[in-house]
């Protein structure tokens, strides 16, 4: 077997592992079981929907619906490997399966553009949405399917905020296009606001002192903070004193020139059992263990039995992403990933002994090393390396002397 073939097989195997480990929310074998249960449950319950003849005829005439996919609203609505994913995506797909619809997701656009497309009827359905008077002019809203507590994030050590006066002279991060953004601006016009495109941008803004606080749901913010290693943030209050709605609520909404669509969605939601909903919730809380079957083929198992020791070139200077301990072991985030991969594949990773990054690249070119454990893709590097999905995003900032 030639060297190129070996490298390609190794890449395919590692990529499959990183697809599991590199995401904060990981599919496990239990999750696969969940999806099977949900699928079977959906098929079994179609007969309980009590759809009218008119509704069934309407579905037959409109079999495909276009739905929004906000790429920056994890863990409810985001993108992995180019596909819409998240709790709300799974929930909408389950409803659609029950009522006999297919969902096509519109991705790659900012949220305010998706709202425009909803209003112009270019998109039929949205989810993870709060109701407003403006949106009700062109959308029908379902009942609430999720409530989330909203909290205030600030830099670590910041004084706790518990009343409106505590926000004087604070720069408050808001997200463009969100209903709560308009609410705060109208309700409290004297406060200072800075708008950001995404929650991630807003959280980074707090971390880098561009703004002082951001108000958002804890589950979404914690997911983004952990996934992107945004440092120096903590919860410093609740937003109860800012709004009568102490929690963010989520609806499914559909174009209101198709009232039949709203009707069948409500029936689909009613057909989702408590067990099915709980299984989805547990999946997206990542409540299961990591002892999953990663789906290796017999050929891949056979290849690993003959190729089970790999030399890894790691940058010793970029802790905590990766560094080398006194025993010559790769440690840090990359090292922990390698340890988990080695355990799952029953293989061994050994540090190449490189003293710096330049030497690591030289060893890869010469074939002395098989893997780089912490490398940024570039077009030049793609000429001789295969890249897995990213397993970490880190924040780059500018440091200077005080003042």
Short mmCIF file of C-alpha atoms in Angstrom, two decimals:
data_model
loop_
_atom_site.label_atom_id
_atom_site.label_comp_id
_atom_site.label_asym_id
_atom_site.label_seq_id
_atom_site.Cartn_x
_atom_site.Cartn_y
_atom_site.Cartn_z
CA UNK A 1 0.00 0.00 0.00
CA UNK A 2 1.50 3.38 -1.00
CA UNK A 3 2.01 6.27 1.43
CA UNK A 4 -0.77 8.41 -0.11
CA UNK A 5 -3.30 5.62 0.36
CA UNK A 6 -2.27 5.13 3.98
CA UNK A 7 -2.59 8.84 4.70
CA UNK A 8 -6.03 9.00 3.07
CA UNK A 9 -7.32 6.08 5.13
CA UNK A 10 -5.90 7.60 8.29
CA UNK A 11 -7.55 10.92 7.46
CA UNK A 12 -10.94 9.29 6.87
CA UNK A 13 -10.72 7.48 10.18
CA UNK A 14 -9.64 10.57 12.14
CA UNK A 15 -12.24 12.72 10.45
CA UNK A 16 -14.95 10.38 11.60
CA UNK A 17 -13.70 10.59 15.18
CA UNK A 18 -13.31 14.37 15.11
CA UNK A 19 -16.84 14.67 13.80
CA UNK A 20 -17.89 13.19 17.14
CA UNK A 21 -15.38 14.81 19.45
CA UNK A 22 -15.12 18.22 17.82
CA UNK A 23 -18.70 19.22 18.55
CA UNK A 24 -19.92 20.32 21.92
CA UNK A 25 -23.10 18.29 21.35
CA UNK A 26 -22.10 14.78 20.38
CA UNK A 27 -24.15 12.05 18.72
CA UNK A 28 -23.86 8.85 20.74
CA UNK A 29 -25.14 5.36 20.13
CA UNK A 30 -27.97 6.27 22.47
CA UNK A 31 -28.73 9.25 20.27
CA UNK A 32 -28.89 6.96 17.25
CA UNK A 33 -31.37 4.85 19.21
CA UNK A 34 -33.32 8.03 20.00
CA UNK A 35 -33.54 8.94 16.32
CA UNK A 36 -34.73 5.44 15.49
CA UNK A 37 -37.39 5.61 18.21
CA UNK A 38 -38.51 9.01 17.01
CA UNK A 39 -38.71 7.85 13.41
CA UNK A 40 -40.69 4.74 14.29
CA UNK A 41 -42.91 6.74 16.63
CA UNK A 42 -43.65 9.25 13.93
CA UNK A 43 -44.73 6.60 11.46
CA UNK A 44 -46.87 4.86 14.03
CA UNK A 45 -48.70 8.02 15.04
CA UNK A 46 -49.66 9.40 11.63
CA UNK A 47 -53.02 7.70 11.98
CA UNK A 48 -53.72 9.72 15.17
CA UNK A 49 -53.39 13.16 13.60
CA UNK A 50 -57.09 13.46 12.72
CA UNK A 51 -56.31 15.42 9.57
CA UNK A 52 -59.33 16.52 7.58
CA UNK A 53 -59.74 15.63 3.92
CA UNK A 54 -59.10 19.28 3.08
CA UNK A 55 -55.87 19.27 5.11
CA UNK A 56 -54.63 16.05 3.50
CA UNK A 57 -55.36 17.46 0.06
CA UNK A 58 -53.49 20.64 0.95
CA UNK A 59 -50.44 18.66 2.13
CA UNK A 60 -50.49 16.62 -1.09
CA UNK A 61 -50.49 19.86 -3.08
CA UNK A 62 -47.69 21.42 -0.95
CA UNK A 63 -45.33 18.52 -0.07
CA UNK A 64 -42.17 20.62 0.43
CA UNK A 65 -41.79 23.57 2.81
CA UNK A 66 -38.86 25.99 2.98
CA UNK A 67 -37.72 26.75 6.55
CA UNK A 68 -35.21 29.11 8.11
CA UNK A 69 -31.83 27.94 9.36
CA UNK A 70 -30.08 30.49 11.55
CA UNK A 71 -26.42 29.44 11.49
CA UNK A 72 -25.63 31.17 14.81
CA UNK A 73 -28.25 30.02 17.33
CA UNK A 74 -26.81 26.84 18.88
CA UNK A 75 -27.82 24.45 20.29
CA UNK A 76 -31.31 25.08 18.86
CA UNK A 77 -30.59 26.14 15.31
CA UNK A 78 -27.19 26.12 13.61
CA UNK A 79 -25.12 24.33 10.95
CA UNK A 80 -22.79 21.32 11.15
CA UNK A 81 -21.11 19.96 8.02
CA UNK A 82 -23.30 22.19 5.90
CA UNK A 83 -26.56 20.80 7.34
CA UNK A 84 -29.18 22.40 9.55
CA UNK A 85 -28.98 20.95 13.04
CA UNK A 86 -30.11 21.61 16.59
CA UNK A 87 -32.99 20.88 18.93
CA UNK A 88 -35.54 23.01 17.06
CA UNK A 89 -34.48 21.57 13.70
CA UNK A 90 -34.99 18.03 15.03
CA UNK A 91 -38.34 19.05 16.51
CA UNK A 92 -39.58 20.62 13.28
CA UNK A 93 -38.39 17.61 11.27
CA UNK A 94 -40.29 15.30 13.62
CA UNK A 95 -43.48 17.35 13.21
CA UNK A 96 -43.04 17.44 9.44
CA UNK A 97 -42.60 13.68 9.30
CA UNK A 98 -45.78 13.16 11.28
CA UNK A 99 -47.87 15.33 8.96
CA UNK A 100 -46.22 14.15 5.75
CA UNK A 101 -44.20 17.23 4.80
CA UNK A 102 -40.59 17.56 3.68
CA UNK A 103 -38.52 20.47 5.02
CA UNK A 104 -35.84 22.23 2.98
CA UNK A 105 -33.71 24.60 5.07
CA UNK A 106 -32.49 27.96 3.81
CA UNK A 107 -28.98 28.45 5.24
CA UNK A 108 -26.08 30.81 4.91
CA UNK A 109 -27.97 34.08 5.44
CA UNK A 110 -28.08 36.49 8.41
CA UNK A 111 -31.18 36.40 10.56
CA UNK A 112 -32.51 39.79 9.44
CA UNK A 113 -32.37 38.60 5.80
CA UNK A 114 -34.25 35.42 6.71
CA UNK A 115 -36.98 37.54 8.30
CA UNK A 116 -37.29 39.57 5.10
CA UNK A 117 -37.66 36.34 3.11
CA UNK A 118 -40.37 35.17 5.51
CA UNK A 119 -42.27 38.39 5.04
CA UNK A 120 -41.99 38.16 1.24
CA UNK A 121 -43.19 34.49 1.28
CA UNK A 122 -39.86 33.18 -0.04
CA UNK A 123 -39.67 31.05 3.12
CA UNK A 124 -42.69 29.24 4.53
CA UNK A 125 -41.80 28.24 8.10
CA UNK A 126 -39.55 29.39 10.91
CA UNK A 127 -38.91 28.11 14.42
CA UNK A 128 -37.16 29.13 17.67
CA UNK A 129 -39.09 32.37 17.26
CA UNK A 130 -40.57 34.88 19.71
CA UNK A 131 -43.91 36.46 18.86
CA UNK A 132 -44.14 40.20 18.18
CA UNK A 133 -46.91 42.40 16.79
CA UNK A 134 -44.81 43.14 13.69
CA UNK A 135 -44.15 39.48 12.96
CA UNK A 136 -47.82 38.62 13.52
CA UNK A 137 -48.65 40.78 10.51
CA UNK A 138 -47.24 38.10 8.20
CA UNK A 139 -46.88 34.98 10.36
CA UNK A 140 -49.19 32.62 12.22
CA UNK A 141 -47.68 31.42 15.51
CA UNK A 142 -48.00 28.00 17.07
CA UNK A 143 -48.22 27.37 20.77
CA UNK A 144 -45.06 27.58 22.88
CA UNK A 145 -42.83 24.53 22.68
CA UNK A 146 -39.82 25.74 24.71
CA UNK A 147 -39.13 28.31 27.43
CA UNK A 148 -35.59 29.42 28.31
CA UNK A 149 -34.39 31.58 31.20
CA UNK A 150 -32.54 34.72 30.13
CA UNK A 151 -29.56 36.01 32.09
CA UNK A 152 -26.98 38.80 31.98
CA UNK A 153 -23.36 38.01 31.11
CA UNK A 154 -20.47 40.29 32.02
CA UNK A 155 -16.75 40.06 32.59
CA UNK A 156 -15.68 37.93 35.54
CA UNK A 157 -15.66 39.88 38.79
CA UNK A 158 -18.18 42.48 37.59
CA UNK A 159 -20.64 43.75 40.18
CA UNK A 160 -23.96 41.90 40.14
CA UNK A 161 -26.78 43.65 38.26
CA UNK A 162 -30.25 43.44 39.80
CA UNK A 163 -32.03 46.73 38.96
CA UNK A 164 -32.34 49.11 36.02
CA UNK A 165 -30.15 51.74 37.68
CA UNK A 166 -27.23 49.28 37.59
CA UNK A 167 -27.22 49.60 33.79
CA UNK A 168 -26.43 53.32 33.79
CA UNK A 169 -23.20 53.95 31.85
CA UNK A 170 -23.10 50.29 30.72
CA UNK A 171 -22.61 49.39 27.07
CA UNK A 172 -25.22 46.71 26.36
CA UNK A 173 -24.76 44.22 23.51
CA UNK A 174 -27.88 43.45 21.45
CA UNK A 175 -28.34 41.13 18.46
CA UNK A 176 -29.55 42.59 15.16
CA UNK A 177 -33.03 41.46 14.13
CA UNK A 178 -34.02 39.93 17.47
CA UNK A 179 -37.40 40.84 18.94
CA UNK A 180 -35.90 41.59 22.35
CA UNK A 181 -33.52 44.11 20.73
CA UNK A 182 -36.39 46.32 19.56
CA UNK A 183 -38.12 45.88 22.91
CA UNK A 184 -35.14 47.15 24.93
CA UNK A 185 -34.51 50.07 22.57
CA UNK A 186 -38.13 51.22 22.81
CA UNK A 187 -38.62 50.49 26.49
CA UNK A 188 -35.30 51.91 27.70
CA UNK A 189 -34.19 54.48 25.11
CA UNK A 190 -31.74 56.19 27.49
CA UNK A 191 -29.50 53.13 27.86
CA UNK A 192 -26.43 52.64 25.66
CA UNK A 193 -26.67 49.84 23.10
CA UNK A 194 -24.24 48.27 20.64
CA UNK A 195 -25.68 45.89 18.03
CA UNK A 196 -23.86 42.74 16.91
CA UNK A 197 -24.62 40.28 14.11
CA UNK A 198 -24.41 37.14 16.28
CA UNK A 199 -24.39 36.04 19.92
CA UNK A 200 -20.80 34.90 19.46
CA UNK A 201 -19.75 38.37 18.34
CA UNK A 202 -21.55 39.91 21.31
CA UNK A 203 -19.92 37.57 23.82
CA UNK A 204 -16.50 38.24 22.32
CA UNK A 205 -17.31 41.95 22.59
CA UNK A 206 -17.86 41.58 26.33
CA UNK A 207 -14.68 39.53 26.73
CA UNK A 208 -12.60 42.15 24.88
CA UNK A 209 -14.21 45.10 26.73
CA UNK A 210 -15.90 46.52 23.63
CA UNK A 211 -19.17 46.28 25.58
CA UNK A 212 -19.99 45.59 29.22
CA UNK A 213 -22.87 43.11 29.18
CA UNK A 214 -24.94 40.91 26.92
CA UNK A 215 -28.40 39.57 27.75
CA UNK A 216 -29.17 36.12 26.40
CA UNK A 217 -30.42 32.66 27.34
CA UNK A 218 -27.96 30.68 29.44
CA UNK A 219 -28.07 27.51 27.31
CA UNK A 220 -27.17 29.32 24.08
CA UNK A 221 -24.47 31.49 25.61
CA UNK A 222 -22.82 28.65 27.53
CA UNK A 223 -22.71 26.53 24.38
CA UNK A 224 -21.02 29.31 22.40
CA UNK A 225 -18.60 30.24 25.21
CA UNK A 226 -17.45 26.65 25.64
CA UNK A 227 -17.24 25.88 21.91
CA UNK A 228 -15.19 28.98 21.14
CA UNK A 229 -13.19 29.23 24.39
CA UNK A 230 -14.27 32.81 25.01
CA UNK A 231 -12.49 33.78 28.24
CA UNK A 232 -13.39 35.84 31.25
CA UNK A 233 -17.21 35.75 31.24
CA UNK A 234 -19.74 34.88 33.91
CA UNK A 235 -23.42 35.35 34.71
CA UNK A 236 -23.87 38.57 36.68
CA UNK A 237 -27.66 38.81 36.89
CA UNK A 238 -31.09 37.91 35.55
CA UNK A 239 -33.09 40.09 33.22
CA UNK A 240 -36.34 39.86 35.24
CA UNK A 241 -36.36 43.58 36.04
CA UNK A 242 -36.04 44.49 32.34
CA UNK A 243 -39.07 42.65 30.99
CA UNK A 244 -42.38 41.21 32.13
CA UNK A 245 -41.40 38.07 30.23
CA UNK A 246 -38.91 36.44 32.58
CA UNK A 247 -38.15 33.73 30.03
CA UNK A 248 -37.58 33.55 26.30
CA UNK A 249 -40.29 31.50 24.60
CA UNK A 250 -40.08 29.64 21.31
CA UNK A 251 -42.82 29.15 18.73
CA UNK A 252 -43.04 27.66 15.28
CA UNK A 253 -44.41 30.26 12.87
CA UNK A 254 -45.70 29.93 9.30
CA UNK A 255 -46.77 32.31 6.56
CA UNK A 256 -50.26 33.57 7.37
CA UNK A 257 -51.54 33.48 3.80
CA UNK A 258 -51.53 29.68 4.25
CA UNK A 259 -53.76 29.15 7.32
CA UNK A 260 -53.95 25.46 6.46
CA UNK A 261 -50.23 25.16 7.15
CA UNK A 262 -50.65 26.55 10.65
CA UNK A 263 -53.47 24.09 11.26
CA UNK A 264 -51.50 21.00 10.26
CA UNK A 265 -48.43 22.19 12.20
CA UNK A 266 -50.52 22.44 15.36
CA UNK A 267 -51.79 18.91 14.79
CA UNK A 268 -48.26 17.69 14.21
CA UNK A 269 -47.10 19.31 17.44
CA UNK A 270 -49.98 17.71 19.32
CA UNK A 271 -48.92 14.32 17.93
CA UNK A 272 -45.42 14.61 19.40
CA UNK A 273 -45.56 12.53 22.54
CA UNK A 274 -44.07 13.54 25.86
CA UNK A 275 -41.61 10.67 25.52
CA UNK A 276 -40.47 11.82 22.09
CA UNK A 277 -40.00 15.38 23.32
CA UNK A 278 -38.04 14.19 26.36
CA UNK A 279 -35.79 12.06 24.16
CA UNK A 280 -35.00 15.05 21.99
CA UNK A 281 -34.29 17.14 25.08
CA UNK A 282 -31.95 14.52 26.49
CA UNK A 283 -30.14 14.22 23.19
CA UNK A 284 -29.46 17.93 23.02
CA UNK A 285 -28.41 18.13 26.64
CA UNK A 286 -25.73 15.58 25.71
CA UNK A 287 -26.87 13.39 28.61
CA UNK A 288 -25.47 10.14 27.31
CA UNK A 289 -22.03 8.62 27.64
CA UNK A 290 -19.38 8.73 24.93
CA UNK A 291 -19.16 4.94 24.51
CA UNK A 292 -20.70 5.10 21.04
CA UNK A 293 -20.17 2.91 18.03
CA UNK A 294 -18.47 5.28 15.62
CA UNK A 295 -19.44 3.21 12.61
CA UNK A 296 -16.08 1.97 11.34
CA UNK A 297 -16.28 -0.44 8.43
CA UNK A 298 -14.71 -3.89 8.43
CA UNK A 299 -12.10 -2.59 6.01
CA UNK A 300 -11.23 0.28 8.34
CA UNK A 301 -10.95 -2.06 11.32
CA UNK A 302 -8.66 -4.31 9.29
CA UNK A 303 -6.50 -1.35 8.24
CA UNK A 304 -6.17 -0.13 11.84
CA UNK A 305 -5.10 -3.60 12.99
CA UNK A 306 -2.09 -3.27 10.69
CA UNK A 307 -1.47 0.46 11.22
CA UNK A 308 -1.82 1.32 14.89
CA UNK A 309 1.11 3.57 15.76
CA UNK A 310 1.23 7.16 14.49
CA UNK A 311 3.76 9.95 14.91
CA UNK A 312 2.28 13.32 15.79
CA UNK A 313 4.01 16.67 15.34
CA UNK A 314 2.63 19.10 17.93
CA UNK A 315 3.50 22.74 18.52
CA UNK A 316 5.08 22.82 22.01
CA UNK A 317 4.47 26.56 22.42
CA UNK A 318 0.70 27.05 22.24
CA UNK A 319 -0.65 25.96 25.63
CA UNK A 320 -3.44 25.33 26.49
CA UNK A 321 -4.28 24.17 22.95
CA UNK A 322 -1.28 21.85 23.01
CA UNK A 323 2.07 21.53 24.76
CA UNK A 324 4.56 18.82 25.74
CA UNK A 325 4.91 17.65 29.34
CA UNK A 326 8.07 16.49 31.09
CA UNK A 327 7.46 12.92 29.93
CA UNK A 328 7.29 13.87 26.27
CA UNK A 329 3.52 13.48 26.08
CA UNK A 330 1.24 15.79 24.10
CA UNK A 331 -1.04 17.58 26.54
CA UNK A 332 -3.63 20.33 26.40
CA UNK A 333 -6.85 20.30 24.42
CA UNK A 334 -5.27 18.60 21.41
CA UNK A 335 -3.59 16.04 23.63
CA UNK A 336 -6.88 15.17 25.33
CA UNK A 337 -8.51 14.69 21.92
CA UNK A 338 -5.70 12.43 20.81
CA UNK A 339 -5.98 10.38 24.00
CA UNK A 340 -9.71 9.87 23.43
CA UNK A 341 -9.19 8.98 19.77
CA UNK A 342 -6.47 6.50 20.71
CA UNK A 343 -8.78 4.86 23.25
CA UNK A 344 -11.65 4.54 20.82
CA UNK A 345 -9.52 3.20 17.97
CA UNK A 346 -7.16 1.11 20.12
CA UNK A 347 -4.14 2.82 18.57
CA UNK A 348 -1.14 4.76 19.84
CA UNK A 349 0.01 8.33 19.18
CA UNK A 350 3.63 9.29 19.78
CA UNK A 351 5.09 12.79 19.82
CA UNK A 352 7.51 13.39 16.93
CA UNK A 353 9.97 15.27 19.14
CA UNK A 354 9.88 18.49 17.11
CA UNK A 355 11.20 21.56 18.92
CA UNK A 356 9.05 24.13 17.13
CA UNK A 357 6.40 24.59 14.43
CA UNK A 358 8.85 24.91 11.55
CA UNK A 359 10.36 21.56 12.45
CA UNK A 360 6.88 20.05 12.66
CA UNK A 361 6.14 21.09 9.09
CA UNK A 362 9.51 19.76 7.91
CA UNK A 363 8.76 16.37 9.49
CA UNK A 364 5.37 16.22 7.81
CA UNK A 365 6.94 16.96 4.42
CA UNK A 366 9.62 14.31 4.93
CA UNK A 367 7.21 11.64 6.15
CA UNK A 368 8.80 11.50 9.62
CA UNK A 369 5.43 12.55 11.12
CA UNK A 370 1.95 11.39 10.14
CA UNK A 371 -0.27 13.95 11.85
CA UNK A 372 -0.34 17.59 12.92
CA UNK A 373 -2.56 17.86 16.00
CA UNK A 374 -3.26 21.59 15.95
CA UNK A 375 -3.07 23.16 12.51
CA UNK A 376 -5.01 25.90 10.70
CA UNK A 377 -6.12 25.05 7.12
CA UNK A 378 -4.71 27.15 4.28
CA UNK A 379 -4.85 26.63 0.54
CA UNK A 380 -1.13 25.95 0.46
CA UNK A 381 -1.37 23.31 3.19
CA UNK A 382 -4.29 21.61 1.44
CA UNK A 383 -1.84 20.67 -1.30
CA UNK A 384 -0.23 18.07 0.99
CA UNK A 385 -2.58 17.69 4.00
CA UNK A 386 -6.11 16.45 4.57
CA UNK A 387 -8.00 18.34 7.29
CA UNK A 388 -10.65 17.13 9.72
CA UNK A 389 -13.50 19.37 10.83
CA UNK A 390 -12.37 21.91 13.40
CA UNK A 391 -12.51 20.74 17.00
CA UNK A 392 -11.85 24.13 18.61
CA UNK A 393 -12.14 27.81 17.75
CA UNK A 394 -9.98 30.24 19.69
CA UNK A 395 -10.30 33.98 20.08
CA UNK A 396 -7.44 36.11 18.72
CA UNK A 397 -7.02 39.56 20.28
CA UNK A 398 -4.47 42.36 20.29
CA UNK A 399 -2.27 42.88 23.38
CA UNK A 400 -0.43 46.10 24.19
CA UNK A 401 0.99 47.89 27.22
CA UNK A 402 -1.64 49.41 29.51
CA UNK A 403 -2.70 52.82 28.29
#
